[in-house]
Amino acid sequence: MKLTPEDRTNVQNGNGTVHFEHILISEEMKGMNKMYAQVTLKPGCSIGYHTHIGNGEDYFILKGKALVNDNQEREVTLLPGEHLYCPDGKGHSISNPGSEDLVFMALIINSKPQ
């Protein structure tokens, strides 16, 4: 199946351009998930802090090093093979502090079918 690419700048007031490769589009997920994508952040780029309402999100790191603000309670460094889930009602951000691209899977799971 062909991936659907999308580039967005300053996502959630973050820095730089975020490249999304959407695995499934919204209609294919039948209201169960909001997004399922492979995401690439170039060095110095980020997705800004945001709160999830009505859904949660998991980041699974494929390549590079991620710095995640976990609900403004702690900063977590994630490496390939590691993940962090942000539940409904909590917030997070992710940035690439490294010198190589950060590539991760992002899955936004709706709390109730929509």
Coordinates of N, CA and C in Angstrom, one line a residue:
M1 N 0.8 -1.2 0.0 CA 0.0 0.0 0.0 C 0.9 1.2 0.0
K2 N 0.5 2.2 -0.7 CA 1.3 3.5 -0.8 C 1.1 4.4 0.4
L3 N 2.1 4.9 0.9 CA 2.0 5.8 2.0 C 1.6 7.2 1.5
T4 N 0.9 8.0 2.4 CA 0.5 9.3 2.0 C 1.4 10.3 2.7
P5 N 2.3 11.0 2.0 CA 3.2 12.0 2.6 C 2.6 13.3 2.9
E6 N 3.1 14.0 3.9 CA 2.6 15.3 4.3 C 3.7 16.0 5.0
D7 N 4.1 17.2 4.7 CA 5.0 18.1 5.4 C 4.2 19.2 6.0
R8 N 4.5 19.4 7.3 CA 3.9 20.5 8.1 C 4.9 21.3 8.9
T9 N 4.8 22.6 8.9 CA 5.8 23.4 9.7 C 5.2 23.8 11.0
N10 N 6.0 23.9 12.0 CA 5.7 24.4 13.3 C 4.5 23.7 13.9
V11 N 4.5 22.4 13.9 CA 3.4 21.5 14.4 C 3.3 21.7 15.9
Q12 N 2.1 22.1 16.3 CA 1.8 22.4 17.8 C 2.8 23.4 18.3
N13 N 3.1 24.4 17.5 CA 4.1 25.5 17.8 C 5.5 24.9 18.1
G14 N 5.8 23.8 17.5 CA 7.2 23.3 17.5 C 8.1 24.0 16.5
N15 N 9.3 23.5 16.4 CA 10.3 24.1 15.5 C 10.5 23.3 14.2
G16 N 10.6 24.0 13.1 CA 10.9 23.3 11.8 C 9.8 22.6 11.1
T17 N 10.2 21.7 10.2 CA 9.2 21.0 9.4 C 9.2 19.5 9.9
V18 N 8.0 19.0 10.0 CA 7.7 17.6 10.3 C 7.2 16.9 9.1
H19 N 7.9 15.8 8.8 CA 7.5 15.0 7.6 C 6.7 13.7 8.1
F20 N 5.4 13.6 7.7 CA 4.6 12.5 8.0 C 4.4 11.6 6.8
E21 N 4.5 10.3 7.0 CA 4.2 9.3 6.0 C 3.0 8.5 6.6
H22 N 1.8 8.9 6.2 CA 0.5 8.3 6.8 C 0.4 6.9 6.3
I23 N 0.3 6.0 7.3 CA 0.2 4.5 7.0 C -1.3 4.3 6.5
L24 N -2.2 4.8 7.3 CA -3.6 4.6 7.0 C -4.2 6.0 7.1
I25 N -5.2 6.3 6.2 CA -5.9 7.6 6.3 C -7.1 7.4 7.3
S26 N -7.7 8.5 7.7 CA -8.7 8.5 8.7 C -9.9 7.6 8.3
E27 N -10.3 7.6 7.1 CA -11.5 6.8 6.7 C -11.2 5.3 6.9
E28 N -9.9 4.9 6.7 CA -9.5 3.5 6.8 C -9.5 3.0 8.3
M29 N -9.4 4.0 9.2 CA -9.3 3.6 10.6 C -10.7 3.5 11.3
K30 N -11.8 3.9 10.5 CA -13.2 3.7 11.0 C -13.5 4.3 12.3
G31 N -12.9 5.5 12.6 CA -13.1 6.2 13.9 C -12.4 5.6 15.1
M32 N -11.6 4.6 14.9 CA -10.9 4.0 16.1 C -9.6 4.7 16.4
N33 N -9.0 5.2 15.4 CA -7.7 5.9 15.5 C -7.8 7.2 14.7
K34 N -7.1 8.2 15.2 CA -7.0 9.5 14.6 C -5.9 9.6 13.6
M35 N -4.7 9.0 13.9 CA -3.6 9.0 13.1 C -2.7 7.8 13.3
Y36 N -2.1 7.3 12.2 CA -1.1 6.3 12.2 C -0.1 6.6 11.2
A37 N 1.1 7.0 11.6 CA 2.1 7.6 10.7 C 3.5 7.3 11.1
Q38 N 4.4 7.2 10.1 CA 5.8 7.3 10.4 C 6.2 8.8 10.3
V39 N 6.9 9.3 11.3 CA 7.2 10.7 11.4 C 8.7 10.9 11.4
T40 N 9.1 11.9 10.7 CA 10.6 12.2 10.6 C 10.8 13.7 11.1
L41 N 11.7 13.8 12.1 CA 12.1 15.2 12.5 C 13.6 15.3 12.2
K42 N 14.0 16.3 11.5 CA 15.4 16.6 11.2 C 16.0 17.1 12.5
P43 N 17.3 17.1 12.6 CA 18.0 17.7 13.8 C 17.5 19.1 14.2
G44 N 17.2 19.3 15.4 CA 16.7 20.6 15.9 C 15.2 20.8 15.7
C45 N 14.5 19.9 15.1 CA 13.0 20.1 14.9 C 12.3 19.4 16.0
S46 N 11.0 19.9 16.1 CA 10.2 19.4 17.2 C 8.7 19.5 16.9
I47 N 7.9 18.7 17.7 CA 6.5 18.9 17.7 C 6.2 19.4 19.1
G48 N 5.6 20.6 19.2 CA 5.4 21.3 20.4 C 4.5 20.6 21.4
Y49 N 4.5 21.1 22.6 CA 3.7 20.5 23.7 C 2.2 20.7 23.4
H50 N 1.5 19.6 23.6 CA 0.1 19.6 23.4 C -0.6 18.6 24.3
T51 N -1.9 18.8 24.6 CA -2.6 17.9 25.5 C -3.6 17.1 24.6
H52 N -3.7 15.8 24.9 CA -4.7 14.9 24.2 C -6.0 14.9 25.0
I53 N -7.1 15.3 24.3 CA -8.4 15.2 24.8 C -9.2 14.3 23.9
G54 N -9.7 13.2 24.5 CA -10.5 12.3 23.7 C -9.7 11.2 23.0
N55 N -8.4 11.3 23.2 CA -7.5 10.3 22.6 C -6.2 10.3 23.3
G56 N -5.3 9.3 23.0 CA -4.0 9.2 23.5 C -3.0 8.9 22.4
E57 N -1.7 9.0 22.6 CA -0.8 8.9 21.5 C 0.5 8.1 22.0
D58 N 0.9 7.2 21.1 CA 2.1 6.4 21.4 C 3.2 6.8 20.4
Y59 N 4.4 7.1 20.9 CA 5.6 7.3 20.0 C 6.4 6.1 20.1
F60 N 6.8 5.4 19.0 CA 7.7 4.3 19.0 C 8.9 4.7 18.1
I61 N 10.1 4.7 18.7 CA 11.3 5.2 18.0 C 11.9 4.2 17.1
L62 N 12.1 4.5 15.9 CA 12.7 3.6 14.9 C 14.2 4.0 14.7
K63 N 14.5 5.3 14.7 CA 15.9 5.7 14.4 C 16.1 7.0 15.1
G64 N 17.4 7.2 15.6 CA 17.7 8.5 16.2 C 17.5 8.5 17.7
K65 N 17.5 9.7 18.2 CA 17.3 9.9 19.6 C 16.2 11.0 19.8
A66 N 15.2 10.7 20.7 CA 14.1 11.6 20.9 C 14.2 12.1 22.4
L67 N 13.8 13.4 22.5 CA 13.6 14.0 23.9 C 12.2 14.3 24.0
V68 N 11.5 13.6 25.0 CA 10.1 13.8 25.1 C 9.8 14.5 26.5
N69 N 8.9 15.5 26.4 CA 8.4 16.1 27.6 C 7.1 15.3 27.9
D70 N 7.2 14.6 29.0 CA 6.1 13.7 29.4 C 5.2 14.5 30.5
N71 N 4.1 15.1 30.0 CA 3.1 15.7 30.8 C 3.7 16.8 31.7
Q72 N 4.7 17.5 31.3 CA 5.4 18.5 32.1 C 5.8 18.0 33.4
E73 N 6.0 16.7 33.6 CA 6.5 16.1 34.8 C 7.9 15.6 34.8
R74 N 8.3 15.2 33.5 CA 9.7 14.7 33.4 C 10.1 14.8 31.9
E75 N 11.4 14.8 31.6 CA 11.9 14.7 30.3 C 12.5 13.3 30.1
V76 N 12.2 12.6 29.0 CA 12.6 11.3 28.8 C 13.3 11.2 27.5
T77 N 14.5 10.6 27.5 CA 15.2 10.3 26.2 C 14.8 8.9 25.8
L78 N 14.4 8.8 24.5 CA 14.0 7.5 23.9 C 14.9 7.2 22.8
L79 N 15.3 5.9 22.7 CA 16.2 5.4 21.6 C 15.4 4.4 20.8
P80 N 16.0 3.9 19.7 CA 15.3 3.0 18.8 C 14.8 1.7 19.6
G81 N 13.6 1.3 19.4 CA 13.0 0.2 20.1 C 12.2 0.6 21.3
E82 N 12.3 1.8 21.7 CA 11.6 2.3 22.9 C 10.4 3.1 22.5
H83 N 9.4 3.2 23.5 CA 8.2 3.9 23.2 C 7.7 4.6 24.5
L84 N 6.8 5.6 24.3 CA 6.2 6.2 25.4 C 4.8 6.6 25.0
Y85 N 3.8 6.2 25.9 CA 2.4 6.4 25.6 C 1.9 7.6 26.4
C86 N 1.2 8.5 25.8 CA 0.6 9.7 26.4 C -0.9 9.4 26.5
P87 N -1.5 9.2 27.6 CA -2.9 8.9 27.7 C -3.8 10.1 27.6
D88 N -5.1 9.8 27.4 CA -6.1 10.9 27.3 C -6.1 11.8 28.5
G89 N -6.1 13.1 28.3 CA -6.1 14.1 29.3 C -4.7 14.5 29.7
K90 N -3.6 13.9 29.2 CA -2.2 14.2 29.5 C -1.6 14.9 28.2
G91 N -0.4 15.5 28.4 CA 0.2 16.1 27.3 C 1.7 15.7 27.1
H92 N 2.2 16.1 26.0 CA 3.6 15.7 25.6 C 4.1 16.6 24.5
S93 N 5.4 16.5 24.3 CA 6.1 17.1 23.1 C 7.2 16.2 22.8
I94 N 7.8 16.3 21.6 CA 8.9 15.5 21.2 C 9.8 16.4 20.3
S95 N 11.1 16.2 20.6 CA 12.1 16.9 19.8 C 13.3 16.0 19.4
N96 N 14.0 16.5 18.4 CA 15.2 15.8 18.0 C 16.5 16.6 18.4
P97 N 17.1 16.2 19.5 CA 18.3 16.9 20.0 C 19.6 16.3 19.3
G98 N 19.4 15.3 18.5 CA 20.6 14.6 17.9 C 21.1 15.2 16.6
S99 N 22.1 14.5 16.0 CA 22.7 15.0 14.8 C 22.2 14.2 13.5
E100 N 21.3 13.2 13.8 CA 20.7 12.5 12.6 C 19.2 12.6 12.7
D101 N 18.6 12.2 11.6 CA 17.1 12.3 11.6 C 16.5 11.4 12.7
L102 N 15.4 11.9 13.3 CA 14.7 11.1 14.3 C 13.5 10.6 13.5
V103 N 13.3 9.2 13.5 CA 12.2 8.6 12.8 C 11.4 7.8 13.8
F104 N 10.1 8.0 13.9 CA 9.3 7.2 14.8 C 7.9 7.0 14.3
M105 N 7.2 6.0 14.9 CA 5.8 5.7 14.6 C 5.0 6.5 15.6
A106 N 3.9 7.1 15.1 CA 3.0 7.8 15.9 C 1.6 7.2 15.7
L107 N 1.0 6.8 16.8 CA -0.4 6.2 16.7 C -1.3 7.0 17.7
I108 N -2.3 7.7 17.2 CA -3.2 8.4 18.0 C -4.5 7.5 18.1
I109 N -4.8 7.1 19.3 CA -5.9 6.1 19.5 C -7.1 6.9 20.2
N110 N -8.2 6.9 19.6 CA -9.4 7.5 20.1 C -9.9 6.8 21.4
S111 N -10.3 7.5 22.4 CA -10.8 6.9 23.6 C -12.1 6.2 23.4
K112 N -12.9 6.8 22.4 CA -14.2 6.2 22.0 C -14.2 6.3 20.5
P113 N -14.8 5.3 19.8 CA -15.0 5.4 18.3 C -15.6 6.8 18.0
Q114 N -15.1 7.4 16.9 CA -15.6 8.7 16.5 C -16.1 8.6 15.0

